[in-house]
PDB file of C-alpha atoms in Angstrom:
ATOM      1  CA  UNK J   1     -39.834   7.666  91.609  1.00  0.00           C
ATOM      2  CA  UNK J   2     -43.092   6.909  89.784  1.00  0.00           C
ATOM      3  CA  UNK J   3     -41.222   6.597  86.450  1.00  0.00           C
ATOM      4  CA  UNK J   4     -39.689   3.373  87.847  1.00  0.00           C
ATOM      5  CA  UNK J   5     -43.050   1.725  88.592  1.00  0.00           C
ATOM      6  CA  UNK J   6     -44.045   0.864  85.008  1.00  0.00           C
ATOM      7  CA  UNK J   7     -40.664  -0.594  83.931  1.00  0.00           C
ATOM      8  CA  UNK J   8     -40.476  -2.549  87.191  1.00  0.00           C
ATOM      9  CA  UNK J   9     -43.995  -3.910  86.635  1.00  0.00           C
ATOM     10  CA  UNK J  10     -43.038  -4.887  83.063  1.00  0.00           C
ATOM     11  CA  UNK J  11     -39.939  -6.704  84.277  1.00  0.00           C
ATOM     12  CA  UNK J  12     -41.969  -8.497  86.966  1.00  0.00           C
ATOM     13  CA  UNK J  13     -44.634  -9.498  84.410  1.00  0.00           C
ATOM     14  CA  UNK J  14     -41.985 -10.758  81.969  1.00  0.00           C
ATOM     15  CA  UNK J  15     -40.413 -12.804  84.752  1.00  0.00           C
ATOM     16  CA  UNK J  16     -43.739 -14.364  85.732  1.00  0.00           C
ATOM     17  CA  UNK J  17     -44.720 -15.167  82.121  1.00  0.00           C
ATOM     18  CA  UNK J  18     -41.274 -16.578  81.343  1.00  0.00           C
ATOM     19  CA  UNK J  19     -41.388 -18.835  84.410  1.00  0.00           C
ATOM     20  CA  UNK J  20     -44.982 -19.936  83.704  1.00  0.00           C
ATOM     21  CA  UNK J  21     -44.117 -20.733  80.098  1.00  0.00           C
ATOM     22  CA  UNK J  22     -41.031 -22.617  81.227  1.00  0.00           C
ATOM     23  CA  UNK J  23     -43.075 -24.599  83.774  1.00  0.00           C
ATOM     24  CA  UNK J  24     -45.964 -25.347  81.372  1.00  0.00           C
ATOM     25  CA  UNK J  25     -43.674 -26.714  78.674  1.00  0.00           C
ATOM     26  CA  UNK J  26     -41.043 -28.445  80.802  1.00  0.00           C
ATOM     27  CA  UNK J  27     -39.801 -31.521  78.981  1.00  0.00           C
ATOM     28  CA  UNK J  28     -41.943 -31.108  75.839  1.00  0.00           C
ATOM     29  CA  UNK J  29     -40.357 -31.986  72.537  1.00  0.00           C
ATOM     30  CA  UNK J  30     -39.619 -28.952  70.383  1.00  0.00           C
ATOM     31  CA  UNK J  31     -39.562 -26.548  73.332  1.00  0.00           C
ATOM     32  CA  UNK J  32     -35.805 -26.624  73.876  1.00  0.00           C
ATOM     33  CA  UNK J  33     -35.399 -23.103  72.483  1.00  0.00           C
ATOM     34  CA  UNK J  34     -37.505 -21.551  75.252  1.00  0.00           C
ATOM     35  CA  UNK J  35     -35.209 -22.973  77.933  1.00  0.00           C
ATOM     36  CA  UNK J  36     -32.009 -21.676  76.383  1.00  0.00           C
ATOM     37  CA  UNK J  37     -30.000 -18.591  77.324  1.00  0.00           C
ATOM     38  CA  UNK J  38     -31.242 -17.076  74.055  1.00  0.00           C
ATOM     39  CA  UNK J  39     -34.846 -17.522  75.258  1.00  0.00           C
ATOM     40  CA  UNK J  40     -33.939 -15.741  78.475  1.00  0.00           C
ATOM     41  CA  UNK J  41     -32.325 -12.858  76.560  1.00  0.00           C
ATOM     42  CA  UNK J  42     -35.336 -12.554  74.239  1.00  0.00           C
ATOM     43  CA  UNK J  43     -37.640 -12.387  77.273  1.00  0.00           C
ATOM     44  CA  UNK J  44     -35.672  -9.906  79.373  1.00  0.00           C
ATOM     45  CA  UNK J  45     -33.599  -7.636  77.113  1.00  0.00           C
ATOM     46  CA  UNK J  46     -36.509  -5.316  76.259  1.00  0.00           C
ATOM     47  CA  UNK J  47     -37.307  -4.907  79.946  1.00  0.00           C
ATOM     48  CA  UNK J  48     -33.770  -3.714  80.622  1.00  0.00           C
ATOM     49  CA  UNK J  49     -34.138  -1.226  77.743  1.00  0.00           C
ATOM     50  CA  UNK J  50     -37.320   0.080  79.372  1.00  0.00           C
ATOM     51  CA  UNK J  51     -35.504   0.477  82.678  1.00  0.00           C
ATOM     52  CA  UNK J  52     -32.764   2.440  80.925  1.00  0.00           C
ATOM     53  CA  UNK J  53     -35.395   4.747  79.418  1.00  0.00           C
ATOM     54  CA  UNK J  54     -36.887   5.304  82.884  1.00  0.00           C
ATOM     55  CA  UNK J  55     -33.503   6.122  84.414  1.00  0.00           C
ATOM     56  CA  UNK J  56     -32.108   8.273  81.569  1.00  0.00           C
ATOM     57  CA  UNK J  57     -34.737  10.756  80.305  1.00  0.00           C
ATOM     58  CA  UNK J  58     -32.706  11.468  77.153  1.00  0.00           C
ATOM     59  CA  UNK J  59     -33.491   7.907  76.007  1.00  0.00           C
ATOM     60  CA  UNK J  60     -37.240   8.663  75.742  1.00  0.00           C
ATOM     61  CA  UNK J  61     -39.450   9.853  72.908  1.00  0.00           C
ATOM     62  CA  UNK J  62     -41.186  13.181  73.478  1.00  0.00           C
ATOM     63  CA  UNK J  63     -44.492  12.719  75.305  1.00  0.00           C
ATOM     64  CA  UNK J  64     -47.387  12.506  72.858  1.00  0.00           C
ATOM     65  CA  UNK J  65     -50.796  10.816  73.051  1.00  0.00           C
ATOM     66  CA  UNK J  66     -50.110   9.169  69.671  1.00  0.00           C
ATOM     67  CA  UNK J  67     -47.437   6.934  71.237  1.00  0.00           C
ATOM     68  CA  UNK J  68     -49.970   5.732  73.832  1.00  0.00           C
ATOM     69  CA  UNK J  69     -52.620   5.118  71.138  1.00  0.00           C
ATOM     70  CA  UNK J  70     -50.179   3.184  68.930  1.00  0.00           C
ATOM     71  CA  UNK J  71     -48.946   1.220  71.953  1.00  0.00           C
ATOM     72  CA  UNK J  72     -52.515   0.381  72.964  1.00  0.00           C
ATOM     73  CA  UNK J  73     -53.351  -0.918  69.487  1.00  0.00           C
ATOM     74  CA  UNK J  74     -50.144  -2.987  69.329  1.00  0.00           C
ATOM     75  CA  UNK J  75     -50.819  -4.294  72.846  1.00  0.00           C
ATOM     76  CA  UNK J  76     -54.414  -5.324  72.112  1.00  0.00           C
ATOM     77  CA  UNK J  77     -53.484  -7.118  68.889  1.00  0.00           C
ATOM     78  CA  UNK J  78     -50.488  -8.717  70.631  1.00  0.00           C
ATOM     79  CA  UNK J  79     -52.629  -9.875  73.565  1.00  0.00           C
ATOM     80  CA  UNK J  80     -55.258 -11.353  71.234  1.00  0.00           C
ATOM     81  CA  UNK J  81     -52.723 -13.228  69.127  1.00  0.00           C
ATOM     82  CA  UNK J  82     -50.389 -14.322  71.922  1.00  0.00           C
ATOM     83  CA  UNK J  83     -52.866 -15.308  74.621  1.00  0.00           C
ATOM     84  CA  UNK J  84     -55.450 -16.517  72.103  1.00  0.00           C
ATOM     85  CA  UNK J  85     -52.841 -18.851  70.644  1.00  0.00           C
ATOM     86  CA  UNK J  86     -51.941 -20.190  74.084  1.00  0.00           C
ATOM     87  CA  UNK J  87     -55.617 -20.921  74.811  1.00  0.00           C
ATOM     88  CA  UNK J  88     -56.174 -22.590  71.426  1.00  0.00           C
ATOM     89  CA  UNK J  89     -52.952 -24.556  71.771  1.00  0.00           C
ATOM     90  CA  UNK J  90     -53.898 -26.013  75.134  1.00  0.00           C
ATOM     91  CA  UNK J  91     -57.539 -26.529  74.145  1.00  0.00           C
ATOM     92  CA  UNK J  92     -56.739 -28.553  71.017  1.00  0.00           C
ATOM     93  CA  UNK J  93     -53.252 -29.936  71.716  1.00  0.00           C
ATOM     94  CA  UNK J  94     -54.577 -33.342  72.831  1.00  0.00           C
ATOM     95  CA  UNK J  95     -56.373 -33.849  69.516  1.00  0.00           C
ATOM     96  CA  UNK J  96     -53.066 -33.842  67.636  1.00  0.00           C
ATOM     97  CA  UNK J  97     -54.459 -32.050  64.580  1.00  0.00           C
ATOM     98  CA  UNK J  98     -53.408 -28.835  62.921  1.00  0.00           C
ATOM     99  CA  UNK J  99     -54.862 -25.837  64.782  1.00  0.00           C
ATOM    100  CA  UNK J 100     -56.374 -23.319  62.346  1.00  0.00           C
ATOM    101  CA  UNK J 101     -58.894 -21.496  64.571  1.00  0.00           C
ATOM    102  CA  UNK J 102     -58.638 -18.317  66.625  1.00  0.00           C
ATOM    103  CA  UNK J 103     -55.480 -16.337  65.899  1.00  0.00           C
ATOM    104  CA  UNK J 104     -54.119 -19.366  64.006  1.00  0.00           C
ATOM    105  CA  UNK J 105     -56.539 -18.546  61.168  1.00  0.00           C
ATOM    106  CA  UNK J 106     -54.469 -15.377  60.549  1.00  0.00           C
ATOM    107  CA  UNK J 107     -50.948 -16.298  61.695  1.00  0.00           C
ATOM    108  CA  UNK J 108     -48.994 -19.560  61.663  1.00  0.00           C
ATOM    109  CA  UNK J 109     -47.008 -18.356  64.686  1.00  0.00           C
ATOM    110  CA  UNK J 110     -49.376 -16.120  66.671  1.00  0.00           C
ATOM    111  CA  UNK J 111     -47.405 -16.430  69.915  1.00  0.00           C
ATOM    112  CA  UNK J 112     -44.326 -14.991  68.217  1.00  0.00           C
ATOM    113  CA  UNK J 113     -46.431 -12.232  66.629  1.00  0.00           C
ATOM    114  CA  UNK J 114     -47.957 -11.481  70.036  1.00  0.00           C
ATOM    115  CA  UNK J 115     -44.542 -11.285  71.677  1.00  0.00           C
ATOM    116  CA  UNK J 116     -43.195  -8.916  69.023  1.00  0.00           C
ATOM    117  CA  UNK J 117     -46.249  -6.667  69.333  1.00  0.00           C
ATOM    118  CA  UNK J 118     -45.852  -6.691  73.126  1.00  0.00           C
ATOM    119  CA  UNK J 119     -42.283  -5.411  72.730  1.00  0.00           C
ATOM    120  CA  UNK J 120     -43.554  -2.645  70.422  1.00  0.00           C
ATOM    121  CA  UNK J 121     -46.401  -1.837  72.842  1.00  0.00           C
ATOM    122  CA  UNK J 122     -44.118  -1.482  75.839  1.00  0.00           C
ATOM    123  CA  UNK J 123     -41.563   0.524  73.852  1.00  0.00           C
ATOM    124  CA  UNK J 124     -44.269   2.980  72.791  1.00  0.00           C
ATOM    125  CA  UNK J 125     -45.821   3.191  76.274  1.00  0.00           C
ATOM    126  CA  UNK J 126     -42.458   3.897  77.874  1.00  0.00           C
ATOM    127  CA  UNK J 127     -41.449   6.121  74.940  1.00  0.00           C
ATOM    128  CA  UNK J 128     -38.234   4.131  74.597  1.00  0.00           C
ATOM    129  CA  UNK J 129     -36.583   4.136  71.142  1.00  0.00           C
ATOM    130  CA  UNK J 130     -33.833   1.982  72.685  1.00  0.00           C
ATOM    131  CA  UNK J 131     -36.408  -0.813  72.932  1.00  0.00           C
ATOM    132  CA  UNK J 132     -37.329  -0.452  69.264  1.00  0.00           C
ATOM    133  CA  UNK J 133     -33.648  -0.738  68.330  1.00  0.00           C
ATOM    134  CA  UNK J 134     -33.682  -4.087  70.158  1.00  0.00           C
ATOM    135  CA  UNK J 135     -36.661  -5.369  68.105  1.00  0.00           C
ATOM    136  CA  UNK J 136     -34.681  -6.973  65.200  1.00  0.00           C
ATOM    137  CA  UNK J 137     -32.901  -9.381  67.573  1.00  0.00           C
ATOM    138  CA  UNK J 138     -35.964 -11.374  68.723  1.00  0.00           C
ATOM    139  CA  UNK J 139     -37.475 -10.977  65.246  1.00  0.00           C
ATOM    140  CA  UNK J 140     -34.515 -12.810  63.690  1.00  0.00           C
ATOM    141  CA  UNK J 141     -34.609 -15.451  66.444  1.00  0.00           C
ATOM    142  CA  UNK J 142     -38.373 -15.993  66.061  1.00  0.00           C
ATOM    143  CA  UNK J 143     -38.048 -16.332  62.286  1.00  0.00           C
ATOM    144  CA  UNK J 144     -35.365 -18.981  62.819  1.00  0.00           C
ATOM    145  CA  UNK J 145     -37.533 -20.860  65.344  1.00  0.00           C
ATOM    146  CA  UNK J 146     -40.557 -20.573  63.033  1.00  0.00           C
ATOM    147  CA  UNK J 147     -38.619 -22.154  60.166  1.00  0.00           C
ATOM    148  CA  UNK J 148     -37.613 -25.090  62.384  1.00  0.00           C
ATOM    149  CA  UNK J 149     -41.211 -25.545  63.552  1.00  0.00           C
ATOM    150  CA  UNK J 150     -42.571 -25.276  60.015  1.00  0.00           C
ATOM    151  CA  UNK J 151     -40.225 -27.995  58.791  1.00  0.00           C
ATOM    152  CA  UNK J 152     -41.539 -30.283  61.530  1.00  0.00           C
ATOM    153  CA  UNK J 153     -45.168 -29.347  60.761  1.00  0.00           C
ATOM    154  CA  UNK J 154     -44.713 -29.989  57.015  1.00  0.00           C
ATOM    155  CA  UNK J 155     -43.348 -33.439  57.831  1.00  0.00           C
ATOM    156  CA  UNK J 156     -46.182 -34.158  60.269  1.00  0.00           C
ATOM    157  CA  UNK J 157     -49.182 -32.750  58.345  1.00  0.00           C
ATOM    158  CA  UNK J 158     -47.966 -32.775  54.721  1.00  0.00           C
ATOM    159  CA  UNK J 159     -50.230 -31.117  52.153  1.00  0.00           C
ATOM    160  CA  UNK J 160     -52.665 -29.916  54.842  1.00  0.00           C
ATOM    161  CA  UNK J 161     -49.917 -27.733  56.333  1.00  0.00           C
ATOM    162  CA  UNK J 162     -48.677 -26.559  52.926  1.00  0.00           C
ATOM    163  CA  UNK J 163     -52.218 -25.349  52.087  1.00  0.00           C
ATOM    164  CA  UNK J 164     -52.548 -23.696  55.512  1.00  0.00           C
ATOM    165  CA  UNK J 165     -49.151 -22.020  55.021  1.00  0.00           C
ATOM    166  CA  UNK J 166     -50.357 -20.406  51.774  1.00  0.00           C
ATOM    167  CA  UNK J 167     -53.448 -18.903  53.461  1.00  0.00           C
ATOM    168  CA  UNK J 168     -51.775 -17.352  56.515  1.00  0.00           C
ATOM    169  CA  UNK J 169     -49.173 -14.767  57.453  1.00  0.00           C
ATOM    170  CA  UNK J 170     -46.032 -15.486  59.491  1.00  0.00           C
TER     171      UNK J 170
END
């Protein structure tokens, strides 16, 4: 029974974060992708993979402390980039300028990086290779969204964004 607790907690957390994100950005321009069925699938598909790994033991990696260590590292980096970006975004969004502080000094799309690392973290914690197989789907979707956002940012900030783009990762 206890093997169901962690996947259930992950699904509950994903639900809460998805709903909070949806509520915080309701009606904002450029946020249409988060309200789509694709956004829902990106948010919940890994949680269903984790549930499958909890129910079917054959879908799990062998237990090893290395998986927990790797998951912890991915989770900490993901939390810093994802939540740090949300804080910076809300702190400086009224100023209307290009945000280049916090995790934005390393990544142009730290929320996407944080989400991808969270998927890796949970997959490693639950020892679920099924979840890692899922990883390319949101990666492709996030790259597509990033390209759309970058086009808008190049139009809005011009050379300032082009210079920033050269200095940062995804």
